[in-house]
C-alpha positions in Angstrom: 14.3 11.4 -20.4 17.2 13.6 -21.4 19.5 10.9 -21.0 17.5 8.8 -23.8 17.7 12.0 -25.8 20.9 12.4 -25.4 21.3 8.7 -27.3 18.7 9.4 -30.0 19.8 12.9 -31.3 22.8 12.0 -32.8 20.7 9.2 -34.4 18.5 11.2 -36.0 21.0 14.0 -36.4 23.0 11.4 -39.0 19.7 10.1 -40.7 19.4 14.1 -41.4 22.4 14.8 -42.6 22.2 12.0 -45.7 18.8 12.8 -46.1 19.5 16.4 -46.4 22.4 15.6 -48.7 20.1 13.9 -51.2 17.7 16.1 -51.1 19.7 19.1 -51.6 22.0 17.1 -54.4 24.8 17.4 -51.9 25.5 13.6 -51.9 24.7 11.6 -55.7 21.1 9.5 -55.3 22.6 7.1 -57.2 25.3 6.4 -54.5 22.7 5.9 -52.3 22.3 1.8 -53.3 26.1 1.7 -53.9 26.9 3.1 -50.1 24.0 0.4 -49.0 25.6 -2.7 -50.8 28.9 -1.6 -49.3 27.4 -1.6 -45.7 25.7 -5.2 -46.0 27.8 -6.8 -47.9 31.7 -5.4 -46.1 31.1 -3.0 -43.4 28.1 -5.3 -41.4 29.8 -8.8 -41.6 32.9 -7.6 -40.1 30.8 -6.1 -37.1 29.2 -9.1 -36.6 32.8 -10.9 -37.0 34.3 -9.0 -34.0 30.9 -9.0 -32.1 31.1 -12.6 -31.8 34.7 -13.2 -31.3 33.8 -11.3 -27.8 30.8 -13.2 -26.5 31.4 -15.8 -23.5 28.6 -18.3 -24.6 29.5 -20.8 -21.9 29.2 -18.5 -19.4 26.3 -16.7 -19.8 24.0 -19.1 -21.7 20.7 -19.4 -19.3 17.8 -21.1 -21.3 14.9 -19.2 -19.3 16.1 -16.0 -19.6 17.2 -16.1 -23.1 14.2 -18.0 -23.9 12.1 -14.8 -22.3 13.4 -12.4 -24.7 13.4 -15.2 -28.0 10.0 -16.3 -27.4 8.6 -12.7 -27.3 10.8 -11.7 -30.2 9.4 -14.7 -32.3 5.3 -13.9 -31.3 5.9 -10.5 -32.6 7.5 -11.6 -36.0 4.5 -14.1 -35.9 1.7 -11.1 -35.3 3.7 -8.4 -37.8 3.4 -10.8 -40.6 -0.1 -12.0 -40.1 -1.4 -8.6 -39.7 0.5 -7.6 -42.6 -0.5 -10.1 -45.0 -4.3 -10.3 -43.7 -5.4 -6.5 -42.7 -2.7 -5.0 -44.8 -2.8 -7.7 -48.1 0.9 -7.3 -48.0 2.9 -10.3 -50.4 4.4 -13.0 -48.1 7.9 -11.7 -49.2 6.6 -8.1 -47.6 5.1 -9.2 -44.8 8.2 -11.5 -43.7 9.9 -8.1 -44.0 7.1 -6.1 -41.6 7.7 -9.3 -39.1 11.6 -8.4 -39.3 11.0 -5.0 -38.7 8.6 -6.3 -35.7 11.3 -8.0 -33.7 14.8 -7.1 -34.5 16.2 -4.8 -31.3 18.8 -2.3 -31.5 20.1 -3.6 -28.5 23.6 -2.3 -29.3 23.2 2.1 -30.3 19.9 2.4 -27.8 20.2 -1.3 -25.7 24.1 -0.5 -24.3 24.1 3.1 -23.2 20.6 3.1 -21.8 21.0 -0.2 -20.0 24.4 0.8 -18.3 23.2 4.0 -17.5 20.3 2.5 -15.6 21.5 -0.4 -14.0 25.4 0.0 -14.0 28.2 -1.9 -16.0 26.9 -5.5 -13.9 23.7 -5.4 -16.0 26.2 -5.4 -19.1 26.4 -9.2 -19.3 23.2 -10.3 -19.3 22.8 -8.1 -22.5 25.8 -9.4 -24.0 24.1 -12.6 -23.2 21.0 -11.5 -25.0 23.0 -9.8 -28.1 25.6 -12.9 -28.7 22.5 -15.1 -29.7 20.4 -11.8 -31.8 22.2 -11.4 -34.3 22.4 -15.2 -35.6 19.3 -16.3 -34.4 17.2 -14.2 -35.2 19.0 -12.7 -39.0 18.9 -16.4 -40.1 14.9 -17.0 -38.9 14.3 -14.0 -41.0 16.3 -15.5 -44.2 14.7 -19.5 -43.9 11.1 -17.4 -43.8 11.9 -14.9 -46.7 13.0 -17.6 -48.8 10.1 -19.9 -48.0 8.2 -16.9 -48.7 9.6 -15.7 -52.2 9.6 -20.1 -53.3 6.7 -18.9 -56.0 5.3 -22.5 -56.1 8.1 -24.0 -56.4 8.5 -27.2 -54.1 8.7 -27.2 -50.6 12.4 -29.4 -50.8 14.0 -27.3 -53.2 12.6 -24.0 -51.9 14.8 -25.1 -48.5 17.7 -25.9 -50.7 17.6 -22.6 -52.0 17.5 -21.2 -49.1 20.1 -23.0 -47.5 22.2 -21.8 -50.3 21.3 -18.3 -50.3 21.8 -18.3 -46.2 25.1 -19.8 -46.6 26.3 -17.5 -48.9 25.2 -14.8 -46.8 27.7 -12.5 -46.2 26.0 -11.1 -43.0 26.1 -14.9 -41.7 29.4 -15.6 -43.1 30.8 -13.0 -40.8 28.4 -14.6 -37.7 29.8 -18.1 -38.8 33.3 -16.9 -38.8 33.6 -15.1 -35.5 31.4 -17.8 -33.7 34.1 -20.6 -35.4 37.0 -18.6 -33.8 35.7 -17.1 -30.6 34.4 -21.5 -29.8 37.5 -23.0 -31.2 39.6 -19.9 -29.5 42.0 -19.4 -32.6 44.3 -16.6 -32.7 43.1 -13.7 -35.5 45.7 -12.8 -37.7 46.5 -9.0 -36.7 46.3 -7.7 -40.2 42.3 -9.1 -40.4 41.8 -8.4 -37.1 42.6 -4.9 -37.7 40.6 -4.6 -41.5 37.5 -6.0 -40.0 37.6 -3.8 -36.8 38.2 -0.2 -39.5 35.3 -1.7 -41.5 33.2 -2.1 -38.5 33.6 1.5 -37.4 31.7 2.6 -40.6 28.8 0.8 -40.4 26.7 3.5 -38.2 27.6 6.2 -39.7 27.4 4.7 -43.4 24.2 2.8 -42.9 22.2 5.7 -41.0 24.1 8.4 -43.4 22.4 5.7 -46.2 19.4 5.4 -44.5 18.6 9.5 -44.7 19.4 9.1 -48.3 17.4 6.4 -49.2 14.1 8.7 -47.4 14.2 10.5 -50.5 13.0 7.7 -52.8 10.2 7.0 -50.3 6.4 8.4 -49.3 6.3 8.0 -45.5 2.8 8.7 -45.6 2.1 5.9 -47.8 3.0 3.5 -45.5 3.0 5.3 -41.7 0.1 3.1 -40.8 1.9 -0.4 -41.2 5.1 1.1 -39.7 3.2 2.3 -36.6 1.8 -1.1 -36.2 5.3 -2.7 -36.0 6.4 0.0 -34.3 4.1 -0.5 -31.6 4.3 -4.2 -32.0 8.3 -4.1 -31.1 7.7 -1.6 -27.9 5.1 -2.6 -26.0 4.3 -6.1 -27.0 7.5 -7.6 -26.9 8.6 -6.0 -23.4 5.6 -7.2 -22.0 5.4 -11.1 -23.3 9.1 -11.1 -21.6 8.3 -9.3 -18.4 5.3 -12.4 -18.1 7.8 -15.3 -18.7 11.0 -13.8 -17.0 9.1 -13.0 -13.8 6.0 -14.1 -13.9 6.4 -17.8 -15.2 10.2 -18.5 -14.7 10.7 -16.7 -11.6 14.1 -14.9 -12.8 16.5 -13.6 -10.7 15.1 -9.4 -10.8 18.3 -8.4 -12.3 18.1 -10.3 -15.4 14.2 -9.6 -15.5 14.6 -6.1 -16.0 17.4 -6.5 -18.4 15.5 -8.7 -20.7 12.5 -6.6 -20.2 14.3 -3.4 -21.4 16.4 -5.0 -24.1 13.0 -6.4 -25.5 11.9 -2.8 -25.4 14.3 -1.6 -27.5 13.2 0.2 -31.0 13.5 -2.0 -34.1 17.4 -1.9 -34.8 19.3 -0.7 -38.2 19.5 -4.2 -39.6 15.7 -3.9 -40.2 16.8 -2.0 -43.2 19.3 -3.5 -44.0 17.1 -6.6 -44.0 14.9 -5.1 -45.8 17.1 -3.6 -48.5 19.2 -6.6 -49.1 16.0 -8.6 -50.3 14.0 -5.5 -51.9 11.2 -5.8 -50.1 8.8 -3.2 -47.7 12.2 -0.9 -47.4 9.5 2.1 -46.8 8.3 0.2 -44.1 11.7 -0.7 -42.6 12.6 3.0 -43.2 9.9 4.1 -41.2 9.9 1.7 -38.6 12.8 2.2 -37.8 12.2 6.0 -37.6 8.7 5.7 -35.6 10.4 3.0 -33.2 13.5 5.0 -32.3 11.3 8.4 -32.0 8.6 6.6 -29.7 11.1 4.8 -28.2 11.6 8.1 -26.0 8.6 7.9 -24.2 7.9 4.0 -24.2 11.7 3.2 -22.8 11.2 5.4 -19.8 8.2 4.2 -19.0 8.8 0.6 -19.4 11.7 1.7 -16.9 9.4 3.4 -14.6 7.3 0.2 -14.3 10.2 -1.9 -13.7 10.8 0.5 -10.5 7.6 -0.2 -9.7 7.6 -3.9 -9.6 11.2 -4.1 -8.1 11.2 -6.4 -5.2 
């Protein structure tokens, strides 16, 4: 439990500090949306840039067990956005948004340092495995439905034309695209971007959680706790257990990778559920506080998704 802590403080020490800031005029509100764009539109696609330019895809690519971790990730988007648009009467655009918030892990801040600290640096492949796929997978799953979603009418053919377009020029995919293209066709960086891309990746924690405290201050939490605690609760419990059931129970998974794929699916709902959220406008309270309610619960559902795991342990 203290270890866990030990992880989320500084989180939620950072959040603070820009929310604070705001609050207490210490940092401009209106730099708040400038200090976003700068984090998804420069600081994120050179993370994901360098992420992929590590990832061995060849090597660990292993259909079942990815497919336990997708597949649950993919039935909790699907029950986010149907219990956002139905029980909550949330647009489609919003409700695409809840469903993001609903299955995007932070399997890098929480997944990484928890994960090696319970299972040793030999569990840190199989979540490499896992995070080499998350990003563009499920990021670009989440931008097809949005722009389905926000078509207004408009035909089916050109709303996917749209979207295509929109998607493509992406830069958060533009950076995946990139690092996949030179990681697969193994062509040498250039030391000068290899070196921007890797500064700009640095500030992306700090900048987007700094932004992230900020941005609380345009928000009422309370408005919107309710569908937040539903996603929250939809991301930590649901999505750990549809991939304990298919990486055990119906693919028969080596107990190494089970339990690796069970606790990256039981991550809290990562930082790119705002920045999802805030790059297309839509349920950013909900992000906001999903993100917040997931990473604070988190505490209590990690270790005991870990503690059932040491139960089941062959």
């Amino acid at each position: 439990m203290l270890e866990v802590l030990s992880v989320v403080g500084p989180i939620f020490g950072l959040v603070a500090i820009g929310y604070l800031s705001v609050r207490f005029s210490l940092y401009p509100a209106a730099g708040v949306q400038g200090l976003i764009s700068f984090v998804n539109n420069f600081a994120t696609p050179c993370l994901l840039f360098q992420a992929m330019l590590k990832i061995d895809f060849a090597k660990l690519f292993n259909p079942h067990y990815l497919s336990s971790f997708y597949i649950g990730a993919f039935a909790c988007f699907a029950v986010a956005f149907l219990i956002a648009r139905w029980a909550f009467r949330r647009r489609p655009g919003e409700s695409v948004a809840v469903g993001f918030s609903a299955y995007f892990s932070n399997t890098i801040l929480l997944g990484l340092p928890i994960i090696q600290r319970a299972y040793g640096d030999e569990a840190l492949p199989y979540l490499f495995a896992i995070v080499g796929f998350h990003a563009p997978v499920l990021m670009s799953s989440g931008m097809v439905a949005m722009e389905i979603a926000r078509r207004d009418g408009a035909p089916l053919k050109s709303t996917i034309k749209e979207a295509l377009s929109r998607i493509l020029s992406n830069p958060l995919l533009i950076g995946i695209s990139l690092g996949i293209f030179a990681n697969l066709t193994s062509l040498p960086v250039p030391g000068l971007i290899n070196d921007v891309t890797k500064m700009l990746a640095l500030a992306v924690l700090p900048a987007a959680l700094f932004g992230l405290g900020g941005a609380l201050n345009q928000y009422q939490l309370r408005d919107s706790w309710e569908q937040a605690l539903v996603s929250s609760l939809i991301k930590l419990v649901l999505h750990p257990f549809i991939a304990l059931v298919l990486s055990h129970y119906v693919f028969g998974l080596d107990w190494n990778m089970t339990r690796v794929a069970v606790i990256t699916a039981a991550m809290p709902s990562g930082l790119n559920v705002y920045i999802f959220a805030t790059f297309y406008n839509r349920s950013v309270d909900i992000a906001a506080n999903t993100v917040l309610q997931s990473t604070l619960l988190g505490v209590v559902t990690i270790s005991s998704w870990l503690l059932v795991l040491s139960w089941l342990a062959p």
